[in-house]
Amino acid sequence: MRGARWAVAALLGAGLVAGPVAGAAQAQEYRYWSFWDGRAAAGPSASWAYATQGPGTARPADGAVAGFRFAVSADSARAAAPRPAPDFAALCGAGRAAAGQKRIGVVIDFGTAADAPSGERPPAARTACARVPADASAGEALAAVAEPLRYDAAGLLCGIAGYPRSGCAEQVAGGGAERKPAAGAADGAGGGPSAGLFAGVGAVVVLGAAAVWQARRRRG
């Protein structure tokens, strides 16, 4: 069961658990850091899209914006996006990256008090411009501007800038204050991409294969 929890948590953090998995589990909700891609160049038209890769494997190009949001949600379609806009010009300004480097706008939304773990208060949202090597991942861009980061034994991002102090993708009873009924809600924050629904089916296959492997190992 512990291994299965890590697998679900890792898929959540990577943006790969969506409708089918959540439905099969009766929409169980988890408290975790989600990862988002900024869409559009600048200004009020900018929006967020739930990332289809984890921050450790995504390698944004110069001029991209990476977003992180701490919240309680059941799947990518209903996840709460970062509230600050992914406006690269506002985050990094004009100019060009130095040779061999790139600039990644980073938005970190620590969420609401309703979604905070017991005894903790979320810090104010912060933004930064990470100047990192040209081959850096989104996770490396985050580390450049928001240490300390905390990971669990499965490599899931659990804490940013020391928040929360403990815990990692725990299942919670009840919901927080901010909920998305579906992707593309009217507030413009956005939700998970439709591809996430197919990824959810893939998650079921992955977890099922892991269970079969463990059963064969016990019999052996």
Short mmCIF file of N, CA, C and O in Angstrom, two decimals, residues 41-43 61-65 85-98 102-107 127-131:
data_model
loop_
_atom_site.label_atom_id
_atom_site.label_comp_id
_atom_site.label_asym_id
_atom_site.label_seq_id
_atom_site.Cartn_x
_atom_site.Cartn_y
_atom_site.Cartn_z
N ALA A 41 2.04 35.29 -24.30
CA ALA A 41 3.27 36.04 -24.08
C ALA A 41 3.22 36.96 -22.87
O ALA A 41 4.14 37.00 -22.08
N ALA A 42 2.14 37.73 -22.74
CA ALA A 42 2.14 38.73 -21.67
C ALA A 42 0.74 39.29 -21.48
O ALA A 42 -0.16 39.07 -22.28
N GLY A 43 0.59 40.06 -20.38
CA GLY A 43 -0.63 40.83 -20.16
C GLY A 43 -1.81 40.00 -19.74
O GLY A 43 -1.70 38.83 -19.36
N ALA A 61 11.72 26.57 -22.52
CA ALA A 61 12.61 27.39 -23.33
C ALA A 61 12.76 28.77 -22.71
O ALA A 61 11.99 29.17 -21.83
N ASP A 62 13.75 29.51 -23.16
CA ASP A 62 13.90 30.89 -22.74
C ASP A 62 12.61 31.65 -23.03
O ASP A 62 12.04 31.53 -24.11
N GLY A 63 12.12 32.40 -22.04
CA GLY A 63 10.88 33.15 -22.21
C GLY A 63 9.65 32.45 -21.68
O GLY A 63 8.56 33.01 -21.72
N ALA A 64 9.81 31.23 -21.16
CA ALA A 64 8.67 30.49 -20.61
C ALA A 64 8.39 30.92 -19.17
O ALA A 64 9.22 31.55 -18.52
N VAL A 65 7.21 30.54 -18.68
CA VAL A 65 6.85 30.78 -17.29
C VAL A 65 6.39 29.46 -16.68
O VAL A 65 5.54 28.77 -17.25
N ALA A 85 -0.64 36.10 -12.75
CA ALA A 85 -0.62 35.80 -14.18
C ALA A 85 0.79 35.38 -14.63
O ALA A 85 1.78 35.86 -14.09
N PRO A 86 0.86 34.51 -15.63
CA PRO A 86 2.17 34.09 -16.17
C PRO A 86 2.69 35.09 -17.19
O PRO A 86 2.83 34.80 -18.38
N ASP A 87 2.99 36.29 -16.73
CA ASP A 87 3.41 37.39 -17.60
C ASP A 87 4.93 37.45 -17.61
O ASP A 87 5.56 38.02 -16.70
N PHE A 88 5.57 36.88 -18.61
CA PHE A 88 7.02 36.81 -18.64
C PHE A 88 7.67 38.19 -18.63
O PHE A 88 8.66 38.42 -17.93
N ALA A 89 7.15 39.12 -19.38
CA ALA A 89 7.74 40.46 -19.44
C ALA A 89 7.73 41.12 -18.07
O ALA A 89 8.69 41.80 -17.68
N ALA A 90 6.64 40.94 -17.32
CA ALA A 90 6.56 41.53 -15.99
C ALA A 90 7.52 40.85 -15.02
O ALA A 90 8.04 41.47 -14.10
N LEU A 91 7.78 39.55 -15.25
CA LEU A 91 8.65 38.79 -14.34
C LEU A 91 10.13 39.00 -14.64
O LEU A 91 10.95 39.09 -13.72
N CYS A 92 10.48 39.03 -15.92
CA CYS A 92 11.90 39.05 -16.30
C CYS A 92 12.33 40.31 -17.04
O CYS A 92 13.53 40.50 -17.26
N GLY A 93 11.38 41.12 -17.47
CA GLY A 93 11.74 42.34 -18.16
C GLY A 93 12.18 42.09 -19.59
O GLY A 93 12.04 40.99 -20.15
N ALA A 94 12.77 43.11 -20.18
CA ALA A 94 13.22 43.02 -21.57
C ALA A 94 14.66 42.49 -21.61
O ALA A 94 15.23 42.11 -20.59
N GLY A 95 15.22 42.47 -22.79
CA GLY A 95 16.58 42.01 -22.94
C GLY A 95 16.67 40.56 -23.34
O GLY A 95 15.66 39.91 -23.64
N ARG A 96 17.89 40.04 -23.35
CA ARG A 96 18.12 38.66 -23.76
C ARG A 96 18.90 37.92 -22.69
O ARG A 96 19.57 38.52 -21.85
N ALA A 97 18.82 36.61 -22.77
CA ALA A 97 19.58 35.79 -21.83
C ALA A 97 21.06 35.83 -22.19
O ALA A 97 21.43 36.01 -23.36
N ALA A 98 21.89 35.66 -21.19
CA ALA A 98 23.33 35.59 -21.43
C ALA A 98 23.65 34.32 -22.21
O ALA A 98 22.86 33.36 -22.24
N LYS A 102 19.27 30.72 -20.01
CA LYS A 102 17.92 31.08 -20.39
C LYS A 102 17.23 31.70 -19.17
O LYS A 102 17.69 31.55 -18.03
N ARG A 103 16.15 32.41 -19.44
CA ARG A 103 15.38 33.05 -18.37
C ARG A 103 14.02 32.37 -18.29
O ARG A 103 13.31 32.27 -19.29
N ILE A 104 13.66 31.93 -17.10
CA ILE A 104 12.37 31.30 -16.86
C ILE A 104 11.64 32.09 -15.79
O ILE A 104 12.15 32.26 -14.68
N GLY A 105 10.48 32.61 -16.11
CA GLY A 105 9.65 33.24 -15.09
C GLY A 105 9.10 32.17 -14.17
O GLY A 105 8.66 31.11 -14.62
N VAL A 106 9.12 32.42 -12.88
CA VAL A 106 8.64 31.45 -11.89
C VAL A 106 7.58 32.11 -11.03
O VAL A 106 7.80 33.19 -10.47
N VAL A 107 6.42 31.46 -10.94
CA VAL A 107 5.31 31.93 -10.10
C VAL A 107 5.02 30.86 -9.07
O VAL A 107 4.81 29.69 -9.41
N THR A 127 6.97 35.78 -6.98
CA THR A 127 7.38 35.60 -8.37
C THR A 127 8.87 35.91 -8.48
O THR A 127 9.43 36.64 -7.65
N ALA A 128 9.49 35.37 -9.50
CA ALA A 128 10.92 35.59 -9.69
C ALA A 128 11.28 35.30 -11.14
O ALA A 128 10.49 34.70 -11.88
N CYS A 129 12.47 35.71 -11.52
CA CYS A 129 13.02 35.37 -12.83
C CYS A 129 14.25 34.53 -12.60
O CYS A 129 15.25 35.01 -12.03
N ALA A 130 14.18 33.27 -12.96
CA ALA A 130 15.32 32.36 -12.79
C ALA A 130 16.22 32.44 -14.01
O ALA A 130 15.75 32.26 -15.14
N ARG A 131 17.48 32.70 -13.78
CA ARG A 131 18.49 32.69 -14.86
C ARG A 131 19.33 31.45 -14.67
O ARG A 131 20.11 31.36 -13.72
#
